[in-house]
Tab-separated table of C-alpha atoms and ligand atoms in Angstrom:
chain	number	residue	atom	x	y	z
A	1	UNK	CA	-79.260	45.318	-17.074
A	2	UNK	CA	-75.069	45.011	-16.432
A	3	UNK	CA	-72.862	43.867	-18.920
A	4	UNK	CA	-70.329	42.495	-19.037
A	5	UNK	CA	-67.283	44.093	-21.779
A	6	UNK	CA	-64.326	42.341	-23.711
A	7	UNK	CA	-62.046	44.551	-25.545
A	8	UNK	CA	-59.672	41.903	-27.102
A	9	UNK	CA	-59.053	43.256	-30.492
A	10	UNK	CA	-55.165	44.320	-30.762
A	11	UNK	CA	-52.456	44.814	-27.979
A	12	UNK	CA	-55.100	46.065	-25.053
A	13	UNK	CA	-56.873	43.644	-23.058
A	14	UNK	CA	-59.714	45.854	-21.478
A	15	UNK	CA	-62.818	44.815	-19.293
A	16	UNK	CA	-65.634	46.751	-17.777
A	17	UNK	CA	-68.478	46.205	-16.398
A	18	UNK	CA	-71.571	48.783	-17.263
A	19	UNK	CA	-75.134	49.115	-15.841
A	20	UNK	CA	-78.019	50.490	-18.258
A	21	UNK	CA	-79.163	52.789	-14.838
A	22	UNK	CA	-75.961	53.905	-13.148
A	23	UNK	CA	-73.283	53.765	-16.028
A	24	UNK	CA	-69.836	52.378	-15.469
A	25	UNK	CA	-69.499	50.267	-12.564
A	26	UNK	CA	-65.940	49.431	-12.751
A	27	UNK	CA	-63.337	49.031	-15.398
A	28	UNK	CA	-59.723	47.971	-16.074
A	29	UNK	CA	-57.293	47.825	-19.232
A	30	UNK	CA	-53.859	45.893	-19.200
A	31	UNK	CA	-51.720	47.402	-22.497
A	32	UNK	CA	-49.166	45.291	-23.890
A	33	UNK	CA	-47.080	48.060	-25.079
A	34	UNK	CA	-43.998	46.255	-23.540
A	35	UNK	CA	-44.027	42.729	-24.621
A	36	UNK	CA	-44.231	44.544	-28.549
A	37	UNK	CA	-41.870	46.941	-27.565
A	38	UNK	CA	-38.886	45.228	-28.784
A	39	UNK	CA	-40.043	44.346	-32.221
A	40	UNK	CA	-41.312	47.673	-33.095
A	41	UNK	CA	-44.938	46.719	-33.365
A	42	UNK	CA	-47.712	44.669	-32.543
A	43	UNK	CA	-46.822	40.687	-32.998
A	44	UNK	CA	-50.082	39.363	-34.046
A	45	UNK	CA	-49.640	36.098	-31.664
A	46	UNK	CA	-48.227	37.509	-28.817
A	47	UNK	CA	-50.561	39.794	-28.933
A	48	UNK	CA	-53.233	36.481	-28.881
A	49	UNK	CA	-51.450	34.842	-26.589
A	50	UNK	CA	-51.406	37.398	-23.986
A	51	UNK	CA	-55.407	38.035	-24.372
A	52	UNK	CA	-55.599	34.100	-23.159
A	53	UNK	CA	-53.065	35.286	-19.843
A	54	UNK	CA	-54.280	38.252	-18.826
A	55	UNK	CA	-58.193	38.373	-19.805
A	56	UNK	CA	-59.984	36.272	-16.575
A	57	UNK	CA	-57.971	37.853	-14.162
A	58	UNK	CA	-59.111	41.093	-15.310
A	59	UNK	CA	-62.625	40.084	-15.727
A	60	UNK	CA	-62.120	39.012	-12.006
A	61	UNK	CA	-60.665	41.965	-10.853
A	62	UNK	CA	-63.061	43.895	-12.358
A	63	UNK	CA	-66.164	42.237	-10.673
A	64	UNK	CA	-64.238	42.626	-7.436
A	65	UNK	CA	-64.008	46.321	-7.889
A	66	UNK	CA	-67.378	46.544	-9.053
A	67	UNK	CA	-68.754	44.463	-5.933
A	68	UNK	CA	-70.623	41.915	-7.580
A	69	UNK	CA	-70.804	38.539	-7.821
A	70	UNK	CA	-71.100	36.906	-11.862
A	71	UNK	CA	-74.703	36.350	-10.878
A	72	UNK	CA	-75.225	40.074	-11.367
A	73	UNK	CA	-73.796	39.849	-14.913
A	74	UNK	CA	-77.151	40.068	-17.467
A	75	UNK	CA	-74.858	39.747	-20.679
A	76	UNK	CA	-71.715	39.511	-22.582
A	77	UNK	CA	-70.431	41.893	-24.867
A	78	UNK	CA	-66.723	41.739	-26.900
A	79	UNK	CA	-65.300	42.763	-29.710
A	80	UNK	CA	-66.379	41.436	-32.584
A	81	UNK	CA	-64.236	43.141	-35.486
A	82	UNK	CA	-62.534	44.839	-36.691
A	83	UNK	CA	-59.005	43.792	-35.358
A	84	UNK	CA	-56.190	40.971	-35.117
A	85	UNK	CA	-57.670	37.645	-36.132
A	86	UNK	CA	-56.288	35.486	-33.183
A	87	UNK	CA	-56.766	38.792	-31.117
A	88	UNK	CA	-60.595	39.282	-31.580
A	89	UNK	CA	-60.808	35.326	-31.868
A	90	UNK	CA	-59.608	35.131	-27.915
A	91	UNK	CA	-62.095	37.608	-27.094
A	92	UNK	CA	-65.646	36.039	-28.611
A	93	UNK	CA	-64.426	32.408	-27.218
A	94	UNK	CA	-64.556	33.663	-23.865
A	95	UNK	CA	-67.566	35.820	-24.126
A	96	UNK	CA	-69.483	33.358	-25.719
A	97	UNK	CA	-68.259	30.500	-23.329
A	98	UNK	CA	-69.059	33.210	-20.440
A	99	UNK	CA	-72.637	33.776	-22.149
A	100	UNK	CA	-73.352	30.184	-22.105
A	101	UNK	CA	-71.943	29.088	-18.960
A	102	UNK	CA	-73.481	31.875	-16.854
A	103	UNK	CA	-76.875	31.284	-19.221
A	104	UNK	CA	-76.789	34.994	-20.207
A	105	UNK	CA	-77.104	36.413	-23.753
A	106	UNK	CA	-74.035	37.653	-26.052
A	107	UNK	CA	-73.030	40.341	-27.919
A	108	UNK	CA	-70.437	40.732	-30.822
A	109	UNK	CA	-69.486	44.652	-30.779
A	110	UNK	CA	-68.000	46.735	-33.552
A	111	UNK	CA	-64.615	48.199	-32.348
A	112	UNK	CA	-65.085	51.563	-33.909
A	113	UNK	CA	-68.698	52.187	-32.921
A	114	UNK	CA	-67.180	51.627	-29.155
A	115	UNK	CA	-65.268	54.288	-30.140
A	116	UNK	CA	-67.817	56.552	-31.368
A	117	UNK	CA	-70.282	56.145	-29.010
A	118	UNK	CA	-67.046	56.367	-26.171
A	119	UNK	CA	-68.545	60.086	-25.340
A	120	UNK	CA	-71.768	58.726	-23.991
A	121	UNK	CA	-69.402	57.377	-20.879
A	122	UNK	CA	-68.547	60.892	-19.698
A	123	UNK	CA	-71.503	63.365	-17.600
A	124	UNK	CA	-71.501	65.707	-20.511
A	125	UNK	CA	-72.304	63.765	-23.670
A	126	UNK	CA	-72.643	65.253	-27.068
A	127	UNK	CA	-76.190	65.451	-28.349
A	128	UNK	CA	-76.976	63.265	-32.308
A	129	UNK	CA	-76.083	64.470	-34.842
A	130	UNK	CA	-72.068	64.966	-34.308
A	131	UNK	CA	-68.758	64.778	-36.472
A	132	UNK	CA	-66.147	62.273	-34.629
A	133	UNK	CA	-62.756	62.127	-35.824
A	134	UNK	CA	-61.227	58.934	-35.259
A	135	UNK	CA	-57.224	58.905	-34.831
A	136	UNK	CA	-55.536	56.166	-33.589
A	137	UNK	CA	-52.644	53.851	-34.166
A	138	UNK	CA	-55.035	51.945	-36.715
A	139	UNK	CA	-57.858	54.217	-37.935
A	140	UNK	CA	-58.110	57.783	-39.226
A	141	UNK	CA	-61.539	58.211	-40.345
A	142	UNK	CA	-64.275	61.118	-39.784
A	143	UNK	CA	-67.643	60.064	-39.818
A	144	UNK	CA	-70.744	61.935	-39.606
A	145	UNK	CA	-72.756	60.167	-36.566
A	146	UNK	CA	-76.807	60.522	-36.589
A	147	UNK	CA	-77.515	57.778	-34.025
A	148	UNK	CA	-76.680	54.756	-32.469
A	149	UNK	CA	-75.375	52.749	-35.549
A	150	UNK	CA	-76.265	55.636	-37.877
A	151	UNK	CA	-72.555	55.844	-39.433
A	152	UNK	CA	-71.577	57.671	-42.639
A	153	UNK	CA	-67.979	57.708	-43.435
A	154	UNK	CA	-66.977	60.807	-44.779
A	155	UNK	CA	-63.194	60.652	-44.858
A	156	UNK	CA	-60.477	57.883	-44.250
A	157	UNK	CA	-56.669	57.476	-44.455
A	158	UNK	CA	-55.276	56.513	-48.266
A	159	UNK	CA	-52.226	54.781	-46.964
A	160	UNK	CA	-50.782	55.016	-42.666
A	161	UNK	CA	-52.870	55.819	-39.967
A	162	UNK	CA	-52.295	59.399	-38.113
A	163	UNK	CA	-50.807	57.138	-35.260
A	164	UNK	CA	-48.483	54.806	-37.271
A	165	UNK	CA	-47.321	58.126	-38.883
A	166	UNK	CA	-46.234	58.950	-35.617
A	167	UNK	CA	-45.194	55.905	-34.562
A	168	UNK	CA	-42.977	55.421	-37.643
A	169	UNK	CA	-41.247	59.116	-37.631
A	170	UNK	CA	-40.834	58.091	-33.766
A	171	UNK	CA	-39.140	54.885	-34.567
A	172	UNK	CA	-36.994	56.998	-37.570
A	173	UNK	CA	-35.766	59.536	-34.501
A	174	UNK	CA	-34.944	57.169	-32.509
A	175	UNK	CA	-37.793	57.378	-29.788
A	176	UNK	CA	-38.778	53.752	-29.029
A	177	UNK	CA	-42.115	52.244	-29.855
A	178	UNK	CA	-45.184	53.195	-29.502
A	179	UNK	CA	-43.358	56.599	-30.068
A	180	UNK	CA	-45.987	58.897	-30.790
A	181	UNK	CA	-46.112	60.340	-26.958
A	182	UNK	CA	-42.273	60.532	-26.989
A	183	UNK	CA	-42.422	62.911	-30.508
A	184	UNK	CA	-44.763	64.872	-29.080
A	185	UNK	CA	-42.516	65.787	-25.717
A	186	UNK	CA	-39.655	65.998	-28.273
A	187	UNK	CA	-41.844	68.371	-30.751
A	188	UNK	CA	-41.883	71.152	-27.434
A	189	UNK	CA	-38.479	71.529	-27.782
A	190	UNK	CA	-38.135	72.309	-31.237
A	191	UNK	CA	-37.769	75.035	-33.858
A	192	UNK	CA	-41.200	75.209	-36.033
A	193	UNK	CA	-39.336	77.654	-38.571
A	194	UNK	CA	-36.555	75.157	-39.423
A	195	UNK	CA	-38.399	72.633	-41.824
A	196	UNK	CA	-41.376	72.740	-43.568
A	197	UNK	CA	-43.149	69.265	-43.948
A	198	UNK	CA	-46.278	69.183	-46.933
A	199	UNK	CA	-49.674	69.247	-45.743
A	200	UNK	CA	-50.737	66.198	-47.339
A	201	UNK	CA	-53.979	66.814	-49.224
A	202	UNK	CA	-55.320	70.027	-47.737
A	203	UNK	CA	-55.185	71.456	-50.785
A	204	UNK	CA	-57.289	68.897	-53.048
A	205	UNK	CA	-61.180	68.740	-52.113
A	206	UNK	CA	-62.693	65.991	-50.465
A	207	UNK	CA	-62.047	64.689	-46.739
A	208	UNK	CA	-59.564	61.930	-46.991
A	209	UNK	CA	-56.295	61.654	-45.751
A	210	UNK	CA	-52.801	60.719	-46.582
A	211	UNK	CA	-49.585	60.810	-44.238
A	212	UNK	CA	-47.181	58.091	-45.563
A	213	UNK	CA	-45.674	60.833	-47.349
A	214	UNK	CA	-44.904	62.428	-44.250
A	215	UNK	CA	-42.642	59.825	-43.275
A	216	UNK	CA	-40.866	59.862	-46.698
A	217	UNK	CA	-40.483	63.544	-45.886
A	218	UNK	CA	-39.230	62.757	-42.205
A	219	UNK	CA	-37.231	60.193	-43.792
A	220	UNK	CA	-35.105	62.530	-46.663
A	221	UNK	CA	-34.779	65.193	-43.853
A	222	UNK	CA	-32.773	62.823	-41.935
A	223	UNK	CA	-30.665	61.870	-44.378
A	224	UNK	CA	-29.417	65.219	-45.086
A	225	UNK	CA	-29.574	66.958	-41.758
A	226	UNK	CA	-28.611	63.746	-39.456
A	227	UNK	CA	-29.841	62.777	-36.046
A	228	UNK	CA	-28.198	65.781	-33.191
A	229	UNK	CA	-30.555	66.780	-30.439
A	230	UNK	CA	-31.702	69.719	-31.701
A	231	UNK	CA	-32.645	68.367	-35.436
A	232	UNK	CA	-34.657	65.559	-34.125
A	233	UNK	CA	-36.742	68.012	-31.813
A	234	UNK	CA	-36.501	70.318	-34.887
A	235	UNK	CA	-38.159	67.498	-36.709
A	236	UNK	CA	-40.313	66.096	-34.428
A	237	UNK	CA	-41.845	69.573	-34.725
A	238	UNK	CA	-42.287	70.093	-38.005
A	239	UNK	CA	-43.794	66.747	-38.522
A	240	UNK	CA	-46.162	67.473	-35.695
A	241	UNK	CA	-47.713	70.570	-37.321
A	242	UNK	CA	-48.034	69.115	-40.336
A	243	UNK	CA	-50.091	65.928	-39.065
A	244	UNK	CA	-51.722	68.650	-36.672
A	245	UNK	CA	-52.880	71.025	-39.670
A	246	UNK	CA	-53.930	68.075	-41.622
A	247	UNK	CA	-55.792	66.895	-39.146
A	248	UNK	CA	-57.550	70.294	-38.393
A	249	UNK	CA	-58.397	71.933	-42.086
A	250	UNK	CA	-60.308	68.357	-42.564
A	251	UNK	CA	-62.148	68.805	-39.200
A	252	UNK	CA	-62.605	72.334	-40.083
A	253	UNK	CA	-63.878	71.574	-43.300
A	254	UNK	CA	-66.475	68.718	-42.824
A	255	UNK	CA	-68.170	70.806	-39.935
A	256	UNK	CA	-68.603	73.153	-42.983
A	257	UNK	CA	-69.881	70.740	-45.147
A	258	UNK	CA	-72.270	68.855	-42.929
A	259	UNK	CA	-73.363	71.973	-40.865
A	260	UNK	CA	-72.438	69.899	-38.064
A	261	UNK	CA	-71.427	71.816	-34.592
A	262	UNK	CA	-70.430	69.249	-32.576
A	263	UNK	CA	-67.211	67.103	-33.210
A	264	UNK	CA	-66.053	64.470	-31.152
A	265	UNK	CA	-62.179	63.047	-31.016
A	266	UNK	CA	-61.611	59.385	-30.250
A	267	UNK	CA	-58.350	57.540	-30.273
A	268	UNK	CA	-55.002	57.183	-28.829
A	269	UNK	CA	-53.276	60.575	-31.345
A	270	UNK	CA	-56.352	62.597	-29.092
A	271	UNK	CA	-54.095	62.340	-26.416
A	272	UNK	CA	-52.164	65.310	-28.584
A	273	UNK	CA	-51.960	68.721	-26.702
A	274	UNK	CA	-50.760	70.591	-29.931
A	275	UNK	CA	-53.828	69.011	-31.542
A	276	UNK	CA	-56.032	69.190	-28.865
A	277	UNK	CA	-55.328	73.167	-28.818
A	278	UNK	CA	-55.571	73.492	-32.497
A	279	UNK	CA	-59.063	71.980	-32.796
A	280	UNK	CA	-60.181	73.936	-29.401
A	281	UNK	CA	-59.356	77.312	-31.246
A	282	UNK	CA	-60.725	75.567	-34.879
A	283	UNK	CA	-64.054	74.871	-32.504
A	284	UNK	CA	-63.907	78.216	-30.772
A	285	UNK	CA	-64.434	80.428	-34.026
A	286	UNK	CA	-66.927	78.420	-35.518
A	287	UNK	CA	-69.111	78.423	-32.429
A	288	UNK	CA	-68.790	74.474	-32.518
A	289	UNK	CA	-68.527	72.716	-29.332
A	290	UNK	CA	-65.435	70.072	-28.640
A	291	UNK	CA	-65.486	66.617	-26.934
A	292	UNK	CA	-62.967	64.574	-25.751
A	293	UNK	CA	-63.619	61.391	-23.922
A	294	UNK	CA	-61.065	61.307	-21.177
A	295	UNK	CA	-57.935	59.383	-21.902
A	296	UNK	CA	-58.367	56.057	-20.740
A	297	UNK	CA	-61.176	56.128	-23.354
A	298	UNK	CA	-59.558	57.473	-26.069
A	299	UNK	CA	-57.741	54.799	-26.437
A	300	UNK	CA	-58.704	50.835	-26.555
A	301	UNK	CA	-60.930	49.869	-23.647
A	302	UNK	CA	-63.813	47.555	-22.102
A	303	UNK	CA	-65.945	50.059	-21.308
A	304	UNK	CA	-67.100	51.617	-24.943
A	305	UNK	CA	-67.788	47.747	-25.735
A	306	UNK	CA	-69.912	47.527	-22.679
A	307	UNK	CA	-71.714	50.302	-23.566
A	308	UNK	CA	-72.154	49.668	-26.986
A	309	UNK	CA	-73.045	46.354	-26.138
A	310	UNK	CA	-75.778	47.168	-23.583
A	311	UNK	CA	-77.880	49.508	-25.732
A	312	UNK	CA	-77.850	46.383	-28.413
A	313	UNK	CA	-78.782	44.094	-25.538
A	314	UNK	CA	-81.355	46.424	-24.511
A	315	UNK	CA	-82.789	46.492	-28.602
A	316	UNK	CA	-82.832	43.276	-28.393
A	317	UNK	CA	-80.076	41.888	-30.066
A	318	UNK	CA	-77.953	38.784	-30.093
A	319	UNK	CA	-75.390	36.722	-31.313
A	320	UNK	CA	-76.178	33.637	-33.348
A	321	UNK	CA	-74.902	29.773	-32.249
A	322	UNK	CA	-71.536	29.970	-34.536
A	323	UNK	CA	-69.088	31.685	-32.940
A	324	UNK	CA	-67.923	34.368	-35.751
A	325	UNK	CA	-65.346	37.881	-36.314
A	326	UNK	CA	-64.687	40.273	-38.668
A	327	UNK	CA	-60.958	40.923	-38.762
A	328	UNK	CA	-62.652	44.024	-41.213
A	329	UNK	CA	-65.956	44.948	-41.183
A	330	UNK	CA	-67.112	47.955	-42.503
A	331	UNK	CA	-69.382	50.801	-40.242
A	332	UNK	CA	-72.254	50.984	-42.199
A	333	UNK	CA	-72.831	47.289	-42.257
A	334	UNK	CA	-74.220	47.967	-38.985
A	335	UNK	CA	-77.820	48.214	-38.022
A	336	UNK	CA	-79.538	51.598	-36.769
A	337	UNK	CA	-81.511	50.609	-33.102
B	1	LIG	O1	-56.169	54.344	-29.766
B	1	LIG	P1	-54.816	53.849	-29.439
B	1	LIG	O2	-54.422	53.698	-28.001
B	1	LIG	O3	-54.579	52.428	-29.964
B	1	LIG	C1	-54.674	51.868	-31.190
B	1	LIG	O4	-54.371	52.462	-32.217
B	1	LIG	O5	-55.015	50.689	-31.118
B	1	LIG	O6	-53.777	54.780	-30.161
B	1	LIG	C2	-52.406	54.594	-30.064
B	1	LIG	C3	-51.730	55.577	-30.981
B	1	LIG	C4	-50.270	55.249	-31.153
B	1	LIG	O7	-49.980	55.340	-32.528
B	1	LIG	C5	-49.574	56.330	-30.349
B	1	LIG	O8	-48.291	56.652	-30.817
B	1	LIG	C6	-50.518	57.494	-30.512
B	1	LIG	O9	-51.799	56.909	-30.415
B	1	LIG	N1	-50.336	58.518	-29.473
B	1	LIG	C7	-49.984	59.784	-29.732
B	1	LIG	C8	-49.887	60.440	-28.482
B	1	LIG	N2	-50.201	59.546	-27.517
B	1	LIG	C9	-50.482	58.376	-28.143
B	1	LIG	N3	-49.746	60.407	-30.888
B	1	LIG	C10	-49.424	61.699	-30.821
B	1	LIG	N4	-49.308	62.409	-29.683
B	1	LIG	C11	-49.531	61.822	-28.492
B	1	LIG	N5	-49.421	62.529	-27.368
B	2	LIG	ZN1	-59.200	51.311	-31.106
């Protein structure tokens, strides 16, 4: 069985193409970092708008790099929810118009259960049961992962996202948007002993996180030390090891808690050497072993929703006639297969 992916739900426009025997046949994402660039953030209908441009090319390119022809194409799968509205609402138009023009079933996939089950594209994937930690511009969530739609969220974000944390302090120093990459580079460069950020919530039990207070922090520290080189990296640094501790003591502690020695990262803030290195040596004394999918699917892609969508194919699974998404929909609505 191949399927078909759409990954339509915020500024990505990814599409893959995956094969229930050999794996991932081909696969391409198109970001729209630049077109949001300018305003800071994602615009909701540009974001739409883009989806419509940029989506069948890509699908077309995709099968060209794959080889194959749309008659090898078994099924549809796109994003379902959570996500942009207009975003997600491009996506399941074409995959259902796809479905029925090719006569091939559809799939409505959950965004986040791409991203958990993201490890199973790589040659060495984690064995069930495993801890995933989920960081991204939009989600900061750990949850405890038993099976193929066996979710239990055991912590989530109170207010920003680890990524929009870093995005925002980005935006504060000056660094462009999406600035998170940029504060990192900046971070090397600065003095960890100079400020001292709080390590939101480390100290209270429980596995949830907070970082808008982070920015407050970044925020005040500007004010009274100004914007020079040096205090930005200086900054930039200090912030860093605070999101990177934060990050790390919950990690730390819900491996404890579950008994759990396997954790998985997924999203774009994975990309994060000083966290990367932190939860490596975290890992390393507890005997726990660390998985990162590569990069490309880390972050927002087709081929997590062509996987997911394959093994819910394959369980026999499909969309209903009205064409539906869930701009939020939570993980353990989902069905175990
Ligand atoms: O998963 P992702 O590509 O997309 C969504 O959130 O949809 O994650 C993007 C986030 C952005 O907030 C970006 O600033 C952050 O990941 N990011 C990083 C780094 N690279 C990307 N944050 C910290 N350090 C990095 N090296
Ligand atoms: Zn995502």
């Amino acid at each position: 069985m191949r399927i078909l992916g759409i990954e339509t739900s915020c500024d990505e426009t990814g599409i893959a193409i995956y094969d229930a025997h050999a794996g991932l046949l081909a696969h391409s994402t198109y970001t729209q970092t630049a077109i949001h660039a300018e305003f800071g953030g994602v615009v909701p209908e540009l974001a739409s708008r883009d989806h419509v441009r940029k989506a069948v090319p890509l699908i077309e390119e995709v099968l060209k790099k794959a080889q194959l022809t749309r008659q090898a194409i078994d099924g549809v799968a796109y994003t379902k929810g959570p996500g942009l509205v207009g975003a997600l609402l491009v996506g399941a138009m074409l995959g259902r118009t796809l479905g029925f023009a090719w006569g091939v079933p559809t799939i409505g996939v959950h965004h986040l259960e791409g991203h958990l089950l993201a490890p199973f594209l790589e040659p060495e994937a984690p064995s069930f049961p495993f801890l995933a930690l989920l960081v991204s511009g939009g989600h900061t969530e750990l949850v405890k992962v038993e099976g193929i739609g066996r979710y239990e969220t055991l912590g989530d974000t109170l207010d920003d996202a680890a990524g929009e944390a870093f995005d925002k302090t980005a935006k504060l120093l000056e660094l462009g948007y999406p600035g998170g990459a940029a504060l990192a580079k900046l971070a090397e460069r600065g003095r960890p002993e100079r400020f001292h950020f709080p390590r939101p919530m480390i100290d209270r039990p429980g596995l949830d996180f907070s970082f808008s207070g982070l920015k407050t922090f970044a925020m005040q520290t500007v004010k009274q030390h100004g914007l020079d080189d040096q205090t930005k990296a200086d900054i930039a640094c200090a912030f860093q090891e605070a999101v990177v501790e934060a990050l790390t003591v919950k990690c730390r502690r819900a491996l404890q808690e579950t008994g759990l020695q396997r954790l998985v990262i997924a999203g774009g803030v994975g990309a994060n050497t000083a966290l990367r290195h932190a939860l490596g040596e975290m890992c390393k004394k507890r005997g726990a072993a660390l998985y990162f999918p590569r990069l490309e699917f880390c972050t927002d892609n087709g081929a997590m929703i062509a996987y997911v969508g394959c093994q819910r194919l394959l369980a026999g699974e499909r969309e209903g006639l009205s064409v539906e998404v869930y701009p939020r929909w939570p993980l353990s609505e989902l069905k175990a297969i």
